[in-house]
Short mmCIF file of C-alpha atoms in Angstrom, two decimals:
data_model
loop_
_atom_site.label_atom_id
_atom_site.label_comp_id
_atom_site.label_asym_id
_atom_site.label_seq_id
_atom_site.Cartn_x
_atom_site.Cartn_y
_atom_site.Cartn_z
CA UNK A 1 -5.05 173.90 -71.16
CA UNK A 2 -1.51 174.13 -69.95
CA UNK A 3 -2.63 177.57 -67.52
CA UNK A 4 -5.07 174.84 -66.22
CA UNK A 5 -2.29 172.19 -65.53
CA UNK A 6 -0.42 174.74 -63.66
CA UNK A 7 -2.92 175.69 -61.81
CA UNK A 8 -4.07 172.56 -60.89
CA UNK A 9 -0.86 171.52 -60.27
CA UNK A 10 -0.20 174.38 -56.92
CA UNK A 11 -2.76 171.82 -54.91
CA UNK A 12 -0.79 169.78 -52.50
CA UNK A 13 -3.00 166.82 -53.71
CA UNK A 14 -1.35 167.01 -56.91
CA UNK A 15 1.90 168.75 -56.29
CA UNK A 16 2.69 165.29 -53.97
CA UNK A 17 2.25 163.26 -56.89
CA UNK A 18 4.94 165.04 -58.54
CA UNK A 19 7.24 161.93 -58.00
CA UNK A 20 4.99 159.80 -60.48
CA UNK A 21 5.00 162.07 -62.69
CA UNK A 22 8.66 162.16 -63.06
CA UNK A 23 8.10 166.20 -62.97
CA UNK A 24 5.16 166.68 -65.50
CA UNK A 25 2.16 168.41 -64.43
CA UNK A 26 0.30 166.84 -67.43
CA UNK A 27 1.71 163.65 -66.83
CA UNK A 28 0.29 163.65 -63.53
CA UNK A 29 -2.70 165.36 -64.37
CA UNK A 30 -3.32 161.95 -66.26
CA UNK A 31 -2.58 159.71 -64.00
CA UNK A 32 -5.51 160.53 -61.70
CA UNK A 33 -8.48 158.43 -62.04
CA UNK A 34 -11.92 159.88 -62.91
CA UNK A 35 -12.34 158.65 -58.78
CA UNK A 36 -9.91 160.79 -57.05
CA UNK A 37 -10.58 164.04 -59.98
CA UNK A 38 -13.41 165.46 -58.00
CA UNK A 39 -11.66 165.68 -54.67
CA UNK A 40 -8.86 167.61 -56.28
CA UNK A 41 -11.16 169.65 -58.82
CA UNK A 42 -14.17 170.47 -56.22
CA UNK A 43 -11.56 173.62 -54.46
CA UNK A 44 -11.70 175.27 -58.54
CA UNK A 45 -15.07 175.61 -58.71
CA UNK A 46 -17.85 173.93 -60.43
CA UNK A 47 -17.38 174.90 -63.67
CA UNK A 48 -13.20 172.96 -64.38
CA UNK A 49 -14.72 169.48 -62.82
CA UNK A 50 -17.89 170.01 -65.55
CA UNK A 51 -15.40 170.37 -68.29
CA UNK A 52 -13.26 167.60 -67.70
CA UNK A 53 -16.15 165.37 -67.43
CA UNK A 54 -16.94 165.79 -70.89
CA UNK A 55 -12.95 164.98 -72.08
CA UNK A 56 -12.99 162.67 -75.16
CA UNK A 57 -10.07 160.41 -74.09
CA UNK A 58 -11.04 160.07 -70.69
CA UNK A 59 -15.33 159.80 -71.01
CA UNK A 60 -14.27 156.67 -73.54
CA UNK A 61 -12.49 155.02 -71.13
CA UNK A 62 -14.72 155.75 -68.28
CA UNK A 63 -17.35 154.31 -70.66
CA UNK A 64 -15.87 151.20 -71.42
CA UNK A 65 -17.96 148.13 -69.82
CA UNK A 66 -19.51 150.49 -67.73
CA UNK A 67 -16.58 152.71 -66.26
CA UNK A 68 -14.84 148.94 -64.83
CA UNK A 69 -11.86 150.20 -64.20
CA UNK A 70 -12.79 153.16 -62.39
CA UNK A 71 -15.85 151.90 -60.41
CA UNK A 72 -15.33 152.34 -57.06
CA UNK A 73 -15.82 149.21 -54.51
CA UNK A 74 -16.43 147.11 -57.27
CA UNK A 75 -14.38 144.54 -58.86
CA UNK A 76 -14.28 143.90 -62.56
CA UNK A 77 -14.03 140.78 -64.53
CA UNK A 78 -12.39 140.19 -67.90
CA UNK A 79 -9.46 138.38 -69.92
CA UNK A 80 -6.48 139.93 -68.25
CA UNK A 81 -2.88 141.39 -69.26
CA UNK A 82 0.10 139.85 -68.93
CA UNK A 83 1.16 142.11 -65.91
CA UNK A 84 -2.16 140.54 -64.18
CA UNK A 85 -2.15 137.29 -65.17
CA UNK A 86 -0.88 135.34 -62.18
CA UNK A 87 -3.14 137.43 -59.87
CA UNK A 88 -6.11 136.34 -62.00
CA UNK A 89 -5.48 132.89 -62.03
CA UNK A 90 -5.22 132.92 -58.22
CA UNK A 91 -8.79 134.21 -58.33
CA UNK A 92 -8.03 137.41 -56.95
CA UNK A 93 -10.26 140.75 -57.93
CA UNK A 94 -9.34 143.39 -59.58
CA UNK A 95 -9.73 146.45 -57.51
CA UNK A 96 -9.44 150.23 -58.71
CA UNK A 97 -10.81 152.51 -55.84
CA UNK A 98 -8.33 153.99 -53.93
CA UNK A 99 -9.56 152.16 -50.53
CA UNK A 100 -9.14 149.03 -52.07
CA UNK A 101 -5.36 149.77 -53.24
CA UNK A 102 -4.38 150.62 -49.69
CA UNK A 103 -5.38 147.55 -48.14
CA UNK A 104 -3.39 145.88 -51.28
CA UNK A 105 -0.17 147.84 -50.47
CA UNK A 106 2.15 146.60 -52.97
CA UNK A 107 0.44 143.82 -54.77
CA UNK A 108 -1.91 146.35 -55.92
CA UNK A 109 -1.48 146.75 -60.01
CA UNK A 110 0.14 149.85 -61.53
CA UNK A 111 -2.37 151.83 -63.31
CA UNK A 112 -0.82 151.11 -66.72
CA UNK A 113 -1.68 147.40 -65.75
CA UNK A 114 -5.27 148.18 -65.51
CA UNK A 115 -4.83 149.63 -68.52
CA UNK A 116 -4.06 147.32 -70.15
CA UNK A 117 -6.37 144.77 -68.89
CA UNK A 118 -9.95 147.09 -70.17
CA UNK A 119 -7.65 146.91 -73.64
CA UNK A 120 -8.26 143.31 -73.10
CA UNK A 121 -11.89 142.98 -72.06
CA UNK A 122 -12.93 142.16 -75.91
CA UNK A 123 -10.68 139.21 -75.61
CA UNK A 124 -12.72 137.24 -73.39
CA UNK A 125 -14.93 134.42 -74.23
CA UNK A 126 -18.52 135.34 -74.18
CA UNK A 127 -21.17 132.67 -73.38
CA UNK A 128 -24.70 132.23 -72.51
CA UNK A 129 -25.64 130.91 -69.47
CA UNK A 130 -28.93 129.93 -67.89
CA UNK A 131 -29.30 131.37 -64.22
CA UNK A 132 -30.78 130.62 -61.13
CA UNK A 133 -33.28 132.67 -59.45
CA UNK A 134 -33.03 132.18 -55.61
CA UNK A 135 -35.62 134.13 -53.96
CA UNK A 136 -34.23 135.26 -50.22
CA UNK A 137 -36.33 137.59 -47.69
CA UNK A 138 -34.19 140.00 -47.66
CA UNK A 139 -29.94 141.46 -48.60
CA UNK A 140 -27.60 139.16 -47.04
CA UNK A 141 -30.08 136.41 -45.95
CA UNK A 142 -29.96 132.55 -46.94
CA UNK A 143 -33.71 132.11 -46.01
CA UNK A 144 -36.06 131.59 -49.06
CA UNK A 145 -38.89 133.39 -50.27
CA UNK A 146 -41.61 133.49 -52.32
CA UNK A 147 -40.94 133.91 -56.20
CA UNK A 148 -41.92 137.55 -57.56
CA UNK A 149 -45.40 137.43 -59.84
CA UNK A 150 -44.97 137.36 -63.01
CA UNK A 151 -44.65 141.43 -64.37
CA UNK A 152 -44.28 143.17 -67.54
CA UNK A 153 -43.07 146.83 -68.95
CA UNK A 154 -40.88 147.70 -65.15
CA UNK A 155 -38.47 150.63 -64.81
CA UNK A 156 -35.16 149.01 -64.65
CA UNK A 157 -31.44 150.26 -63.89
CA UNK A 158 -28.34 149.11 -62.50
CA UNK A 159 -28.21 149.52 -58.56
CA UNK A 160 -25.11 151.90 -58.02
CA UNK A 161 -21.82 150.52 -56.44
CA UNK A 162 -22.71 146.73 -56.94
CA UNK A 163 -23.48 143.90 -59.65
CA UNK A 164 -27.38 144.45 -59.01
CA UNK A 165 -30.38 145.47 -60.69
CA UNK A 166 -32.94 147.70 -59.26
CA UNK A 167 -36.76 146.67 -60.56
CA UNK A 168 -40.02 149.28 -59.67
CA UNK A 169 -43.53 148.34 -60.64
CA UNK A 170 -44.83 146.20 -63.39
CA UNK A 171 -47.88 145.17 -64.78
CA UNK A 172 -48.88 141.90 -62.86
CA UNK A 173 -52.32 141.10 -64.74
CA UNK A 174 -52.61 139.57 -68.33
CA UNK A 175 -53.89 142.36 -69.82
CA UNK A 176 -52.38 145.26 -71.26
CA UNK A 177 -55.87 147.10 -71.85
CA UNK A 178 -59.06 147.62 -69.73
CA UNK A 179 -58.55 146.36 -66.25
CA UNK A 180 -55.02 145.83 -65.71
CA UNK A 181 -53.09 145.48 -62.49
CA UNK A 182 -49.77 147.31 -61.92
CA UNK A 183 -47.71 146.85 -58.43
CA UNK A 184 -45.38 149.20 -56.59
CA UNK A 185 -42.96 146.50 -55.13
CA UNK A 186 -39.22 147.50 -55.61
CA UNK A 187 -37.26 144.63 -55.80
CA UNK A 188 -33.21 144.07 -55.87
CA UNK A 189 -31.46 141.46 -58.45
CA UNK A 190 -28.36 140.29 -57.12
CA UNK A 191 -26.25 138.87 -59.57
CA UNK A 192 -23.02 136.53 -59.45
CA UNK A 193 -20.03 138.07 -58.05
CA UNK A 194 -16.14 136.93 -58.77
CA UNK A 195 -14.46 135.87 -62.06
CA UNK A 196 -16.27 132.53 -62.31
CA UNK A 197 -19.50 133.13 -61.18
CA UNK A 198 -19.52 129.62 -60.11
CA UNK A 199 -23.01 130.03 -58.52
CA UNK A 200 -24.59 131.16 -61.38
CA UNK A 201 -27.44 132.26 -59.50
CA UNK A 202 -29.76 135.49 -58.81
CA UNK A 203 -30.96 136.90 -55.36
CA UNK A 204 -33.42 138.61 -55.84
CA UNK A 205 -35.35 140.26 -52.40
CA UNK A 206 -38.00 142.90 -52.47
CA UNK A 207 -37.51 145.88 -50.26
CA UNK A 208 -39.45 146.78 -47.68
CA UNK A 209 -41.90 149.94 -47.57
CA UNK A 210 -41.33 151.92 -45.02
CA UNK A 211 -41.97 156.38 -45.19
CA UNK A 212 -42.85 157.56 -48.64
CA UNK A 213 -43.23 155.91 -51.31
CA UNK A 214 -44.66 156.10 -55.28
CA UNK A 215 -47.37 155.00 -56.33
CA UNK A 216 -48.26 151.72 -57.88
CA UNK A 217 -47.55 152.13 -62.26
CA UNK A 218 -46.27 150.47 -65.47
CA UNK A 219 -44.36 151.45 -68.38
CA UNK A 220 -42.07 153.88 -66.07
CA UNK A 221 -38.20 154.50 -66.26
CA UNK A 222 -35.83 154.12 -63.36
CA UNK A 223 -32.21 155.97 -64.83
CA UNK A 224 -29.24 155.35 -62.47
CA UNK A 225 -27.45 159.22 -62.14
CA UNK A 226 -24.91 160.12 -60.05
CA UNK A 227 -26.96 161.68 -57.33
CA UNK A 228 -29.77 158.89 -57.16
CA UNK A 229 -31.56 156.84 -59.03
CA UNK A 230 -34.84 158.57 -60.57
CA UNK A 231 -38.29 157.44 -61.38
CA UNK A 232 -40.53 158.95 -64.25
CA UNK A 233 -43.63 158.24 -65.59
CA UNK A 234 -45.43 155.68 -66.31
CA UNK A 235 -49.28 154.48 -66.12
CA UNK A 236 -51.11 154.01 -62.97
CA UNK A 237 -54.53 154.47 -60.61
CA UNK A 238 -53.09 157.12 -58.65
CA UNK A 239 -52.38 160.06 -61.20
CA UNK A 240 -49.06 160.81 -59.66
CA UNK A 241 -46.88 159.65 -61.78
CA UNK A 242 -46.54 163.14 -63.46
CA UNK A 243 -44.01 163.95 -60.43
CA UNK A 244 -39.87 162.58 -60.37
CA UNK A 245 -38.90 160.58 -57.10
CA UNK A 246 -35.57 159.98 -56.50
CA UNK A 247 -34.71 156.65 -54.97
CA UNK A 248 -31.28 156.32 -52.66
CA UNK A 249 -30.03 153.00 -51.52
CA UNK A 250 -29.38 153.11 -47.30
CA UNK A 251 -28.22 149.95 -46.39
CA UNK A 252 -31.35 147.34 -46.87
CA UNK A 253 -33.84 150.31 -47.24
CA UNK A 254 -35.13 152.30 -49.93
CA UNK A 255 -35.23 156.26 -48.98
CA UNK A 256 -37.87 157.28 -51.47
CA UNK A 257 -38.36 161.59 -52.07
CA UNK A 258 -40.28 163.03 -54.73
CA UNK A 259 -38.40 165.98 -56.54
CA UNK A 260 -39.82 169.43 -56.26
CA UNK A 261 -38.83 169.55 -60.61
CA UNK A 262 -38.40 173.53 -59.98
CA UNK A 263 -38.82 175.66 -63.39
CA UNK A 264 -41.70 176.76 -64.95
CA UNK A 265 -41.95 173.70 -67.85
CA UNK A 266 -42.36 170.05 -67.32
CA UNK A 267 -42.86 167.64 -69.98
CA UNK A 268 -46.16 165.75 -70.08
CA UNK A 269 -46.52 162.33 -67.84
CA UNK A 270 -45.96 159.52 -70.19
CA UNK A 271 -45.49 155.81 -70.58
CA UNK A 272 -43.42 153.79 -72.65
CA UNK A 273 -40.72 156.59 -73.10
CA UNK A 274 -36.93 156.40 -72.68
CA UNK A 275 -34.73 158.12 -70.36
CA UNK A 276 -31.37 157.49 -71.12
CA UNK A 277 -28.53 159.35 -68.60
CA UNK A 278 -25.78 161.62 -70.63
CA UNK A 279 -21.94 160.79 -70.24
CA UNK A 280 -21.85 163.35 -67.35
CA UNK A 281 -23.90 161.61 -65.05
CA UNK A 282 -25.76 164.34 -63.08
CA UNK A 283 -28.59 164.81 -66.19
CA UNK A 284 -30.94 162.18 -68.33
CA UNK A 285 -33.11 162.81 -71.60
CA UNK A 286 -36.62 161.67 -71.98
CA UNK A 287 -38.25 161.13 -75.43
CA UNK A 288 -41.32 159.94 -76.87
CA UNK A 289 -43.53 157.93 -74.30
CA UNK A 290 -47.24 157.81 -74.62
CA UNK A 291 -49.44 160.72 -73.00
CA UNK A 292 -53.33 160.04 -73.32
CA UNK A 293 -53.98 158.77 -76.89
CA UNK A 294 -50.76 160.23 -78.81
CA UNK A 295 -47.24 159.48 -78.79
CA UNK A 296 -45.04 162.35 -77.78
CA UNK A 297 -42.35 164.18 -79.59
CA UNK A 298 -39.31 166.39 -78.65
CA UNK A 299 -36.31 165.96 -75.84
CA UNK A 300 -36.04 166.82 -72.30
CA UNK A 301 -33.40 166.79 -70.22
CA UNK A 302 -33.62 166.30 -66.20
CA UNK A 303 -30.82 167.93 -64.16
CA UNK A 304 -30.25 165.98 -61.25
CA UNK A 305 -28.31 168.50 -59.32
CA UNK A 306 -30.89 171.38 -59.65
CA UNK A 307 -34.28 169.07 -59.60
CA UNK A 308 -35.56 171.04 -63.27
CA UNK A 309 -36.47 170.05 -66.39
CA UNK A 310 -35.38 171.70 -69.78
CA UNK A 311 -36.58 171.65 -73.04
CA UNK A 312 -33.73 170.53 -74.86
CA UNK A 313 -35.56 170.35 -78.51
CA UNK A 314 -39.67 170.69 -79.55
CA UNK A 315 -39.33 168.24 -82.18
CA UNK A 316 -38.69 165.72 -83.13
CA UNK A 317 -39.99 161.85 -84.04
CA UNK A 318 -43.31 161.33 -81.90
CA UNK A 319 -42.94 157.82 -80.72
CA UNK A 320 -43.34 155.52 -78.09
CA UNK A 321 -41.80 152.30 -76.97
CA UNK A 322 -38.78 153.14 -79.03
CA UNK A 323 -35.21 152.23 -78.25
CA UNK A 324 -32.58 155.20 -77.49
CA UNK A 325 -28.99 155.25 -76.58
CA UNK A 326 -26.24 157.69 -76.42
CA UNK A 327 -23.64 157.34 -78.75
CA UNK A 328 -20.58 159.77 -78.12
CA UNK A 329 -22.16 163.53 -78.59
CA UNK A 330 -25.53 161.83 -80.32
CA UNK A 331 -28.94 160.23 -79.20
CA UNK A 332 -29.83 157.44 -81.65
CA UNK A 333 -33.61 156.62 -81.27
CA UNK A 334 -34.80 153.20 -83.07
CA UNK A 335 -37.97 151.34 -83.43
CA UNK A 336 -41.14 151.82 -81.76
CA UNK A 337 -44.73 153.64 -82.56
CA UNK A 338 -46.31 156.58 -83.57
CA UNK A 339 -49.79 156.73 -82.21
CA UNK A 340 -52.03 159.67 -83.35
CA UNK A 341 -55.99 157.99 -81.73
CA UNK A 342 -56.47 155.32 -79.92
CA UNK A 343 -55.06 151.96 -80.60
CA UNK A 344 -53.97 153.13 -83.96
CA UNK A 345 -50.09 152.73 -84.17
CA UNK A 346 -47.80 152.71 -87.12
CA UNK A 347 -44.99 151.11 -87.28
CA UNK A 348 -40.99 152.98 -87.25
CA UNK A 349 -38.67 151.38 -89.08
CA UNK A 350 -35.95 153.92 -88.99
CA UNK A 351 -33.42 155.28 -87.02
CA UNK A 352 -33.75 159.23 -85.54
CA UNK A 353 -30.45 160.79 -84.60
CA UNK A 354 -29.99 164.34 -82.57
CA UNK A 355 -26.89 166.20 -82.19
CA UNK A 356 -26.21 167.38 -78.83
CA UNK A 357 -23.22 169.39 -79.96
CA UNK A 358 -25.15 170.89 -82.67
CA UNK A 359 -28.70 171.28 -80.91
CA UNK A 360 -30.64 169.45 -83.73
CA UNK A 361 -31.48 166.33 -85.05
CA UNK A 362 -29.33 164.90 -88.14
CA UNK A 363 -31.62 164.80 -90.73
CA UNK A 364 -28.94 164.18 -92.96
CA UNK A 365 -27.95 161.20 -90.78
CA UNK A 366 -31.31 159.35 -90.50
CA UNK A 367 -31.41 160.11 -94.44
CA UNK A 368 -28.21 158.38 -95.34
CA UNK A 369 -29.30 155.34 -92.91
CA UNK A 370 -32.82 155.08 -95.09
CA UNK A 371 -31.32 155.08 -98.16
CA UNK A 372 -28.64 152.61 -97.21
CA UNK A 373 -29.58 149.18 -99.26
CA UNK A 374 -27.89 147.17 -96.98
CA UNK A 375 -30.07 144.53 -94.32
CA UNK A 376 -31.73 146.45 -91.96
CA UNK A 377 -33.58 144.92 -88.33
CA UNK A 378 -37.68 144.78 -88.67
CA UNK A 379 -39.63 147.35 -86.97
CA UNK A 380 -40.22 146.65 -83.59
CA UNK A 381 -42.12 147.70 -80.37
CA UNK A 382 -40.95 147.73 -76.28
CA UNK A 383 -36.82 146.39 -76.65
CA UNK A 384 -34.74 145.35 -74.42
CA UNK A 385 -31.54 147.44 -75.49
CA UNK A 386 -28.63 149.48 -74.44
CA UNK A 387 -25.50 150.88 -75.59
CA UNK A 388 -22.00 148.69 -75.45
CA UNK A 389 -19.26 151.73 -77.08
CA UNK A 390 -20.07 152.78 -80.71
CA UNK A 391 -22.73 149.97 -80.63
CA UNK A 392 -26.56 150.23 -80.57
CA UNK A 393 -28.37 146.85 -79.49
CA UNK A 394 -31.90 146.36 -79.60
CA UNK A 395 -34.29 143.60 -79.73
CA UNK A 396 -38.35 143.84 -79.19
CA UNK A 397 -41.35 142.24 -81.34
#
């Protein structure tokens, strides 16, 4: 609102900015990236910094390929603008955290440059490419290693503040019944940095144990949040995996802490579930996921900042190794199983939709989708998916 402009605008870190601005609070209110916004929203409280976050115009563009342009430390590749062009083709980054613009001084873009260039990320080629893996012993060492086992069903996220993947647990045995083997390595997937990528090959280190740690399990979730990264779930020897541990990056070690989850409900320990993190970044919802011999049903949602769980919604489709996604205000859940005894699943084939807005799932929705003649993907069990804007991908057998 305009009161909250004016307000704002009485900070010196704002009213200095009045010169780019050329004398409009909201002007300059729009200028600041989604980087600097909590430094100069933190002094109002908690409660202006929690609404801003969920802005339409500005969680879309914070959204697009992952928040690029305002990811701090972290450079972003794409077809450029015209403002950036020579800069690209000189092989040089494009930076958007504030640290990174002051050592640029004034070769650093304008902001409506960078603009412009996320317009253009749809505009550049897409291929496939084959990598290399390149087992090293450990971050920043050119000394090889032994090749990671073969693993299936590990929690998986993006490592925060770098092109990496973070990778916990796994099944290493053949078998996915009876006497199965699950590890509790955590290992880092480095990928290719700069525009080219000319290496076109994948570090990939495991990270030393040291202090606490979780137990060994399979079919767990690792979802990348502002505060940490958090682990959930899954199957293992130990029966801990009921608890949350929160996993922080310092330096080349993992700090490892499980979560006291304060409140007087917790959802049930399950496998094969999702846990997909909301547009704010400090909470995640888990649905579905397998807890003895039934799929689950209904939504929870994990709040990072106060270590609780919620019930968000009873109901719901009882699945397990679905897909799920968040799709502006909506969770769209696809695929997987319903099992109601043992080894007796039957198959999904539609879509489930919930309204976070409107605190219920769109029946109406999920009806119109059902009736819809047009070609629709095969059921399907354990995807690899994710989210890229308005779109849902999913694959799976």
């Amino acid at each position: 609102s305009s009161l909250s402009v004016e307000t704002v605008s009485r900070f010196p870190a704002v009213a200095a900015m009045d010169a780019v601005g050329h004398g409009s609070h909201r002007h300059v209110w729009e200028e600041l990236p989604p980087d600097v916004l909590p430094r100069v929203l933190d002094p109002l409280g908690s409660t202006l910094p929690a609404a801003f976050a969920t802005c339409r115009s500005i969680a879309r563009i914070a959204d697009t390929d992952e928040g690029a342009c305002f990811r701090p430390l972290c450079a972003f590749r794409a077809h450029p603008a015209a403002e950036a062009a020579a800069a690209w083709e000189s092989g040089w980054e494009l930076h958007q955290a504030e640290l990174c613009r002051s050592r640029l001084g004034a070769s650093a873009p304008t902001w409506r440059s960078l603009a412009k260039t996320v317009r253009h990320l749809g505009d550049a080629k897409s291929r496939w490419w084959t990598p290399v893996v390149k087992p090293v012993a450990n971050t920043g060492s050119s000394s090889t290693a032994a090749l990671p086992s073969h693993r299936h069903s590990v929690a998986v996220c993006g490592a925060p503040g770098r092109e990496a993947a973070l990778l916990f647990g796994g099944n290493v045995s053949r078998s996915v019944a009876g006497a199965w083997r699950c590890t509790d390595e955590l290992l880092v997937a480095e990928l290719p940095s700069g525009p080219s990528c000319p290496s076109r090959s994948v570090r990939i280190w495991e990270v030393p144990k040291r202090g606490t740690w979780p137990s060994a399990r399979w079919g767990a979730s690792l979802t990348a949040l502002r505060p940490a990264s958090y682990l959930h779930g899954g199957w293992g020897l130990n029966g801990d995996s009921d608890a949350v541990w929160a996993l922080r990056l310092r330096e080349a070690e993992a700090d490892w802490s499980p979560c006291a989850a304060s409140g007087s409900m917790t959802p049930p320990a399950t496998a094969f579930h999702t846990a997909v993190p909301l547009a704010d970044g400090h909470r995640l919802a888990l649905c579905g996921g397998l807890a003895g011999n039934r799929s689950q049903k209904g939504i929870w949602l994990w709040e990072a900042d106060r270590e609780r769980w919620t019930l968000e919604h009873p109901e719901g489709p009882a699945c397990a190794g679905h897909a799920a996604g968040i799709v502006g205000d909506r969770l769209v859940l696809f695929g997987g199983v319903e099992r109601s005894r043992r080894f007796a699943d039957d198959f999904d084939i539609g879509a489930s939709v919930y309204d976070f807005r409107a605190a219920r799932w769109d029946t109406d929705y999920a009806s119109a989708l059902r009736r819809d003649n047009t070609t629709r993907p095969a059921s399907r069990r354990n995807p690899v998916y994710c989210t890229v804007g308005n779109h849902f991908l999913s694959g799976g057998f």
